[in-house]
mmCIF file of C-alpha atoms in Angstrom:
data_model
loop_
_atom_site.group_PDB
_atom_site.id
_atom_site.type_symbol
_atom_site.label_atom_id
_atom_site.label_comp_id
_atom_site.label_asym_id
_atom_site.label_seq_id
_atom_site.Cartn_x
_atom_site.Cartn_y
_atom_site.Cartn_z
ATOM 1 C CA UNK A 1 19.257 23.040 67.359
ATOM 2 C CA UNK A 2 18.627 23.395 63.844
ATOM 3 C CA UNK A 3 14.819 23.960 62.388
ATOM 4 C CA UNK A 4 13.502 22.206 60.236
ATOM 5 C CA UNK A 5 13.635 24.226 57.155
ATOM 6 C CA UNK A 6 17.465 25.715 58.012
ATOM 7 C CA UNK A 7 18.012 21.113 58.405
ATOM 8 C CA UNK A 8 16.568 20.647 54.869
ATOM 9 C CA UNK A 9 18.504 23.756 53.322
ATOM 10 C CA UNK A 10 21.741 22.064 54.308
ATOM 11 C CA UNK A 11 20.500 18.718 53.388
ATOM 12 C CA UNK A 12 20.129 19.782 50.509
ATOM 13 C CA UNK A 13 22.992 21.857 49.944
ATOM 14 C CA UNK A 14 25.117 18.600 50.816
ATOM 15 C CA UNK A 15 23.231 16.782 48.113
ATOM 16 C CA UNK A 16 24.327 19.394 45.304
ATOM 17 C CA UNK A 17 27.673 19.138 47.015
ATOM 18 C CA UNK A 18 28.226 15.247 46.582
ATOM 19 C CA UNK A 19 26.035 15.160 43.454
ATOM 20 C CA UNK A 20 28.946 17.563 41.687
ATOM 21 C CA UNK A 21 31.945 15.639 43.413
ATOM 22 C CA UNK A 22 29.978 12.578 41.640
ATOM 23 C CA UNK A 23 30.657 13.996 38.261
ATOM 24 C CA UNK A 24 33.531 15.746 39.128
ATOM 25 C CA UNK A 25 34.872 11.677 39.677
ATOM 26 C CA UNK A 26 33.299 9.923 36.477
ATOM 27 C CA UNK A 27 34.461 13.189 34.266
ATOM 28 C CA UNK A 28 38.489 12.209 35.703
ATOM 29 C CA UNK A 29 37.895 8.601 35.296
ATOM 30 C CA UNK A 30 36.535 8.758 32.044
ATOM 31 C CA UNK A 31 39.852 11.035 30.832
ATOM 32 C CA UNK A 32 41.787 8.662 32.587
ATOM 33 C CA UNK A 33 40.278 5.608 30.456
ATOM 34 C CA UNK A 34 40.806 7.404 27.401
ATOM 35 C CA UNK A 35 43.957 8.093 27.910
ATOM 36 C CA UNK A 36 44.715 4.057 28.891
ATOM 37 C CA UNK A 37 42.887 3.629 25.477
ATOM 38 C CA UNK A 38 45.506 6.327 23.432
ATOM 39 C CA UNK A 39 48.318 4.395 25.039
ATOM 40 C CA UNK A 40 47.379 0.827 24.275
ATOM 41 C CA UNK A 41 48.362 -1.651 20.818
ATOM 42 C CA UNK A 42 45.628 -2.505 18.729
ATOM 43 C CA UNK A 43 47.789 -5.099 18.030
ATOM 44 C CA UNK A 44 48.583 -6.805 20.688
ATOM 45 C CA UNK A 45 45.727 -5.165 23.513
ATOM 46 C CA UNK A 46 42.693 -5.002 21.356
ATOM 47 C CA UNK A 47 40.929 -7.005 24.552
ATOM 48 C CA UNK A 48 42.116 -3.994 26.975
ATOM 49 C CA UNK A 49 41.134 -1.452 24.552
ATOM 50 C CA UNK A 50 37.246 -3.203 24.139
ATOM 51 C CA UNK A 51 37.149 -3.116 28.268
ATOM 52 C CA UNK A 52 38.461 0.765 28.746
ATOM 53 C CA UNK A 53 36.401 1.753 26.251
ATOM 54 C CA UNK A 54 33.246 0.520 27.424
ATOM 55 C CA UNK A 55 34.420 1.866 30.837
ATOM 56 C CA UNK A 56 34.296 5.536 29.455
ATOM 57 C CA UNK A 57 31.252 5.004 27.764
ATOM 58 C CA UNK A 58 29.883 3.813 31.424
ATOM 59 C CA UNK A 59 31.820 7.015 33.028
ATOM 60 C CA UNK A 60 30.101 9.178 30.782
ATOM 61 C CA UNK A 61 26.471 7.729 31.116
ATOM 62 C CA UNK A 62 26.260 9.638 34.379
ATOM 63 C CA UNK A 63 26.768 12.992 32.558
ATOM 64 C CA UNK A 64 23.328 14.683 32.041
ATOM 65 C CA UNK A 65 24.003 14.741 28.659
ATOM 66 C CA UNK A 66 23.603 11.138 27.325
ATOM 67 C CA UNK A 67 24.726 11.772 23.792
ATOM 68 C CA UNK A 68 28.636 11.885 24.455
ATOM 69 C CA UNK A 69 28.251 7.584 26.362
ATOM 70 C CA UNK A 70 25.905 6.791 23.382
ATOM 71 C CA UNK A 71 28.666 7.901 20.910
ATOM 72 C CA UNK A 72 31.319 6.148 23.186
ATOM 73 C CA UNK A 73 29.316 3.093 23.202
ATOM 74 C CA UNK A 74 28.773 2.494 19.770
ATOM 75 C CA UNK A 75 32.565 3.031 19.040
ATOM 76 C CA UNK A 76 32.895 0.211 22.259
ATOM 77 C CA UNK A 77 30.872 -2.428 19.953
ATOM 78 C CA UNK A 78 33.052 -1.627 16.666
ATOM 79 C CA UNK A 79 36.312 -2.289 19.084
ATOM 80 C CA UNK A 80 34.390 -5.313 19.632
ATOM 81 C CA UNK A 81 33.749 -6.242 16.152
ATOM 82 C CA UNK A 82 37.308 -5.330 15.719
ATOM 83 C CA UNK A 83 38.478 -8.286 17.483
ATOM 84 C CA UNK A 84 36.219 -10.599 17.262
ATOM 85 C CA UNK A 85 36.597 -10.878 13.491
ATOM 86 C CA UNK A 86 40.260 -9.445 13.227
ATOM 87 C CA UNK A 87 41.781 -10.422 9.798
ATOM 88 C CA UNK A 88 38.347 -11.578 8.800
ATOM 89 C CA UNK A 89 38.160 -14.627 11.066
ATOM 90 C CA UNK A 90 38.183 -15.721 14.152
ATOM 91 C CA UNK A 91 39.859 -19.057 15.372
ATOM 92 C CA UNK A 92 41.862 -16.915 17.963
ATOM 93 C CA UNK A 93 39.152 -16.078 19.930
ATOM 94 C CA UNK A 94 37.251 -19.583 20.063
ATOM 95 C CA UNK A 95 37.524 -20.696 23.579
ATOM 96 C CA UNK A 96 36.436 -16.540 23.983
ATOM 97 C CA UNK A 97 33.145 -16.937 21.901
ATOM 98 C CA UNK A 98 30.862 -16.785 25.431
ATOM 99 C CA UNK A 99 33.213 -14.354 27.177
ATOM 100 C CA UNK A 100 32.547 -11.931 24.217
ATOM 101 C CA UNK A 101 28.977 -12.489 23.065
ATOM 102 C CA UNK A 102 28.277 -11.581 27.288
ATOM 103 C CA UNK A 103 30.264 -8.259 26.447
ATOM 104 C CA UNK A 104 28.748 -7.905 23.100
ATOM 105 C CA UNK A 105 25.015 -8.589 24.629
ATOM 106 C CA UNK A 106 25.676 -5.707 27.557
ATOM 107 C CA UNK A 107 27.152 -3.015 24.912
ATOM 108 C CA UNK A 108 24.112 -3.759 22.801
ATOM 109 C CA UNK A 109 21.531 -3.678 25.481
ATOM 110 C CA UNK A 110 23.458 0.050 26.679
ATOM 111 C CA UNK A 111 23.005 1.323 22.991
ATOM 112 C CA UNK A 112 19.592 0.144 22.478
ATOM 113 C CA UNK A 113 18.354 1.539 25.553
ATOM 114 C CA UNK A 114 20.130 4.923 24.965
ATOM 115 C CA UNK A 115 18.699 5.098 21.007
ATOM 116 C CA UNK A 116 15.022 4.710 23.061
ATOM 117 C CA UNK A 117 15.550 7.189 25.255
ATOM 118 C CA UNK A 118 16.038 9.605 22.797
ATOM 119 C CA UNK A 119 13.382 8.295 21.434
ATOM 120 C CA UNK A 120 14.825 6.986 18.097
ATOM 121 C CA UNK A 121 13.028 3.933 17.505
ATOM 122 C CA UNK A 122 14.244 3.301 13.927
ATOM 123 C CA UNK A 123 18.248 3.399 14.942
ATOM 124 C CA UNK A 124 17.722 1.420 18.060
ATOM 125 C CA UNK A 125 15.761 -1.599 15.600
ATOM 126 C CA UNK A 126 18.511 -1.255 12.942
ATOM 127 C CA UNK A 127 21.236 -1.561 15.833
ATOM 128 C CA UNK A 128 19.064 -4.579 17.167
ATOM 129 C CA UNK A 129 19.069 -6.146 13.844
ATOM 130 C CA UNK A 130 22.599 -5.970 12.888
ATOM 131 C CA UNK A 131 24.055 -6.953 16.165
ATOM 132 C CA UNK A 132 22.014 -10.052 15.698
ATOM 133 C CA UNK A 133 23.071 -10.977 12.006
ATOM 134 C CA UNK A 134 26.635 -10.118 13.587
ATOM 135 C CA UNK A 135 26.901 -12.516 16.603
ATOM 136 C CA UNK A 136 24.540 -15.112 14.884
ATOM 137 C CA UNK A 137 27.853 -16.818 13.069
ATOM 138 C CA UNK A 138 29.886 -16.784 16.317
ATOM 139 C CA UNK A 139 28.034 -19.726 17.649
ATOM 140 C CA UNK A 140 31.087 -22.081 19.294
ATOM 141 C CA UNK A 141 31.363 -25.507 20.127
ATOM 142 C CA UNK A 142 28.902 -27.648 18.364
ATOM 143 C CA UNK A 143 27.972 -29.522 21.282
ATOM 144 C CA UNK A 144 26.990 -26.047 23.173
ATOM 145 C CA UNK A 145 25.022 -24.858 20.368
ATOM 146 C CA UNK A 146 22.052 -25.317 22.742
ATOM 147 C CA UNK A 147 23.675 -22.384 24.591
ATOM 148 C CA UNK A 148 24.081 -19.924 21.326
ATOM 149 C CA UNK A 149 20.356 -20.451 20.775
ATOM 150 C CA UNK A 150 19.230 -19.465 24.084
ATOM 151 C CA UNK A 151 21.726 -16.200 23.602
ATOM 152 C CA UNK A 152 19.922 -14.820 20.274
ATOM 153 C CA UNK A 153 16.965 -15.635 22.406
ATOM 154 C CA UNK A 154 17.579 -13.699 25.078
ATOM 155 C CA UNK A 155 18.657 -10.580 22.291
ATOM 156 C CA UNK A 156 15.116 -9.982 20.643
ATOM 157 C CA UNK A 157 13.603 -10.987 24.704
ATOM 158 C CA UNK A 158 15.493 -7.768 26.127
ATOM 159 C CA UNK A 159 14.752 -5.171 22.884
ATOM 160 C CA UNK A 160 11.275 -6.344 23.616
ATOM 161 C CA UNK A 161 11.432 -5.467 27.740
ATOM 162 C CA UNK A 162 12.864 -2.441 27.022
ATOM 163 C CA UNK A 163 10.487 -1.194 24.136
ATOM 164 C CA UNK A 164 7.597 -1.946 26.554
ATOM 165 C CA UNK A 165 8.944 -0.182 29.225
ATOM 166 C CA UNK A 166 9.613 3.360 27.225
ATOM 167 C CA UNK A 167 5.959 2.695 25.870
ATOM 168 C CA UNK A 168 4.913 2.136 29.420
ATOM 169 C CA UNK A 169 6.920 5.524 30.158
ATOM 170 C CA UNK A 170 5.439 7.767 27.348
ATOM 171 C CA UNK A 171 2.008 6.034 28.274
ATOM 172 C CA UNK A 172 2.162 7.589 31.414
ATOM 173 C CA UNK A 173 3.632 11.147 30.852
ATOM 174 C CA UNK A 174 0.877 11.372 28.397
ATOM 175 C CA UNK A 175 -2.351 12.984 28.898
ATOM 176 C CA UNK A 176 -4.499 10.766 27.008
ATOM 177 C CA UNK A 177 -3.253 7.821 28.933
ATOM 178 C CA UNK A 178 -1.076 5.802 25.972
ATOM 179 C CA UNK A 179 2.057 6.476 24.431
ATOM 180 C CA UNK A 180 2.088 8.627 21.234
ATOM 181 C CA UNK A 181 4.285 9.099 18.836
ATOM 182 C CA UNK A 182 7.127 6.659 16.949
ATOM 183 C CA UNK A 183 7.065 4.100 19.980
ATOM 184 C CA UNK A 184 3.544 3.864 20.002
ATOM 185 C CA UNK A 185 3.745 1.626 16.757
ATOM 186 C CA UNK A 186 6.420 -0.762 18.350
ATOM 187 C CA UNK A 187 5.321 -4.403 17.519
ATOM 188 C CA UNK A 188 6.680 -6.172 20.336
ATOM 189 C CA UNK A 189 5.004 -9.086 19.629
ATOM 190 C CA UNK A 190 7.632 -9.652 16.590
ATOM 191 C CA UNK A 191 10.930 -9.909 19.308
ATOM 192 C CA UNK A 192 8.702 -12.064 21.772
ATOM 193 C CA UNK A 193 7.852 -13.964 18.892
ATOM 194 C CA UNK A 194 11.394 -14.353 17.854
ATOM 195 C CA UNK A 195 12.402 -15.034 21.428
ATOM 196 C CA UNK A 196 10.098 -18.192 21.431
ATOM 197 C CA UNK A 197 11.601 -19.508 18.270
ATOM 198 C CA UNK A 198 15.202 -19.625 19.355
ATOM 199 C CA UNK A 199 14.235 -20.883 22.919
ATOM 200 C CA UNK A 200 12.456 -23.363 20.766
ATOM 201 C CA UNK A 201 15.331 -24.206 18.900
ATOM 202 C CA UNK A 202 16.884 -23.935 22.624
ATOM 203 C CA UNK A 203 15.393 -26.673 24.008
ATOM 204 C CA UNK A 204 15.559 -28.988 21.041
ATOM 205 C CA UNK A 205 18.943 -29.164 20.732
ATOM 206 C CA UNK A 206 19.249 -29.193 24.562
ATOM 207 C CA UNK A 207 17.530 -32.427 24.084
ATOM 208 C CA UNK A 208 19.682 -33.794 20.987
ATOM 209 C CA UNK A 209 22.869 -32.926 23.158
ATOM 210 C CA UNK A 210 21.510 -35.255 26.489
ATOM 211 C CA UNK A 211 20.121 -37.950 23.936
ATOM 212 C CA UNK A 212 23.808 -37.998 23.169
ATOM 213 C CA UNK A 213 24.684 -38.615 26.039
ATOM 214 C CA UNK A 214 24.725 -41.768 27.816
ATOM 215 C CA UNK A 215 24.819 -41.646 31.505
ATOM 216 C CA UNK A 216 24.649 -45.311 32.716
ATOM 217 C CA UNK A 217 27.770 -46.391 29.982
ATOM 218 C CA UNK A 218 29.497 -43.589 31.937
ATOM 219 C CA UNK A 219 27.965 -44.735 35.021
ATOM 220 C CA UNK A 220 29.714 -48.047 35.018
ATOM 221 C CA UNK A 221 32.527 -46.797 33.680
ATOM 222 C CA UNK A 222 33.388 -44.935 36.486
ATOM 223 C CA UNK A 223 32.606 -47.916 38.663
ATOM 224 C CA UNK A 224 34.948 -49.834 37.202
ATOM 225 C CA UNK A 225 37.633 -47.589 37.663
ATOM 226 C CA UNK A 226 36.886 -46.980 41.394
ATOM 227 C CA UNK A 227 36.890 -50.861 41.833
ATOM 228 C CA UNK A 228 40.799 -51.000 40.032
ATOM 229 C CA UNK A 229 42.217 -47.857 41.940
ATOM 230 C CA UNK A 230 40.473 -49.380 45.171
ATOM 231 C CA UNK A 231 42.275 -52.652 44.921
ATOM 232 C CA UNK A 232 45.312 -50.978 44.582
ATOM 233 C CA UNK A 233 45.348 -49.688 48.703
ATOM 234 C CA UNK A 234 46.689 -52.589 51.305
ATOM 235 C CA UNK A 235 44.341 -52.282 54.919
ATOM 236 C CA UNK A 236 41.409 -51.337 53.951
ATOM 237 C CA UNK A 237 38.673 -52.016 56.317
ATOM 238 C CA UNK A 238 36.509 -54.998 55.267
ATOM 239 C CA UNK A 239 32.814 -54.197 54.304
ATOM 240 C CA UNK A 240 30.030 -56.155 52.846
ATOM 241 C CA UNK A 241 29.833 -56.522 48.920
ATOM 242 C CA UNK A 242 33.401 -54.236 48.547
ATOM 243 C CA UNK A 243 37.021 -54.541 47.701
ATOM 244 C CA UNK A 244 38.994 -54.797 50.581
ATOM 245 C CA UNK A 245 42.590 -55.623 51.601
ATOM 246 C CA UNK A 246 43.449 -58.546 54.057
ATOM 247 C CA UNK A 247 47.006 -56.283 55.164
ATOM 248 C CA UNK A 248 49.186 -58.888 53.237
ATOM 249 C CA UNK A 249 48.712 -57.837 50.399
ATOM 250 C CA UNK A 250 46.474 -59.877 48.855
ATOM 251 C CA UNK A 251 43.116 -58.321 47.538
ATOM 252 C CA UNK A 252 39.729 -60.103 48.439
ATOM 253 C CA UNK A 253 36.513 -59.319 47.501
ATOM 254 C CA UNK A 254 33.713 -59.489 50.180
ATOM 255 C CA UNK A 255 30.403 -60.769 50.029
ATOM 256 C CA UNK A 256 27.462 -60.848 52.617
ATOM 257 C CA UNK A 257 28.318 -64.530 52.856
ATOM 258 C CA UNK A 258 31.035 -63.734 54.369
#
């Protein structure tokens, strides 16, 4: 029977082990995505390039060194950018616009969190800002433009979270109980502030695009057009105040009368 101490030894001998066999895995997958990367048309496979890129960048986030998956990332978003506006517009990727703003929000989020960590506020805000003024004009169908609002919402809502998190984190690693230095001057109240304007802007056209709509025209409408394809079956069992078939053929309509 192993003691205690000779138990925790190996214990933690085995965690080293499968910590290193970890990286060992991420380091071969992330060669393995850049070589799927080399091998691929920009042409013709800028889509596949955008996804194996961002899945080195993720490979390489588990390295100790966060530097190399920052660097990877950022060239992930210009693939992006790449395709999204490839020529200089973008009609081919129109029924793609929330597919790629979801891909373009993550890649953002993953840079801006990894500019904090270092702690470079400035490059994190400019990265913020631009990805916004970017994605702003991809805004898709009219009638969902209640669901582009709520995505530049969302943008400033998550820079916000995560710069009062890292404040949160300095605040506490610091002796004088608050965060010092460049992220102590964060005004977080400008992205929440933001944030409430487009969810503003959300909910109003949210309410334009039902106001549009007209659910008791479509209502009977659709009533109508059961009654029709009803009458069209022969048999069907007879029932107070429906369409029914008397078997002959001929259609009757039934009423509580009879």
């Amino acid at each position: 029977v192993l003691s205690g101490a000779s138990a925790l030894r190996r214990a933690e001998r085995a965690q080293l082990m499968l910590i290193e066999l970890a990286h060992l895995f991420y380091e071969d997958e992330a060669k393995r995505s850049r070589w799927v990367c080399e091998s691929l048309s920009r042409a013709t496979q800028s889509d596949l390039i955008v996804r194996h890129s961002f899945k080195m960048a993720f490979y390489l986030e588990h390295e100790r060194d966060k530097a190399p998956s920052l660097r990877q990332y950022i060239a992930t978003y210009a693939e992006l950018w790449d395709f999204v506006y490839a020529g200089g517009t973008y009609p081919h990727v129109t029924a793609r616009h929330e597919e790629l703003k979801a891909v373009a929000e993550l890649v953002n989020y993953k840079i801006c969190r990894l500019l904090l960590l270092s702690g470079n506020y400035k490059d994190a805000y400019a990265q913020l800002r631009r990805h916004v003024v970017i994605y702003q004009q991809v805004r898709g169908r009219d009638d969902l433009i209640f669901a582009h609002f709520a995505w530049l919402a969302r943008q400033h809502l998550h820079f916000a979270l995560l710069c009062m998190e890292h404040n949160a984190t300095r605040a506490s690693k610091s002796p004088l109980g608050f965060a010092v230095g460049e992220l102590a001057e964060v005004e977080v109240g400008e992205h929440l502030e933001a944030a409430a304007h487009w969810f503003s802007r959300r909910r109003a056209a949210a309410a334009a695009a039902l106001s549009a709509f007209n659910p008791a025209a479509d209502a009977a409408a659709a009533g109508d057009a059961a009654g029709r394809q009803l009458a069209m079956f022969w048999g069907q069992p007879r029932r107070a105040g429906g369409v029914s078939g008397d078997g002959g053929g001929a259609v009757v309509v039934q009423t509580d009368a009879d």
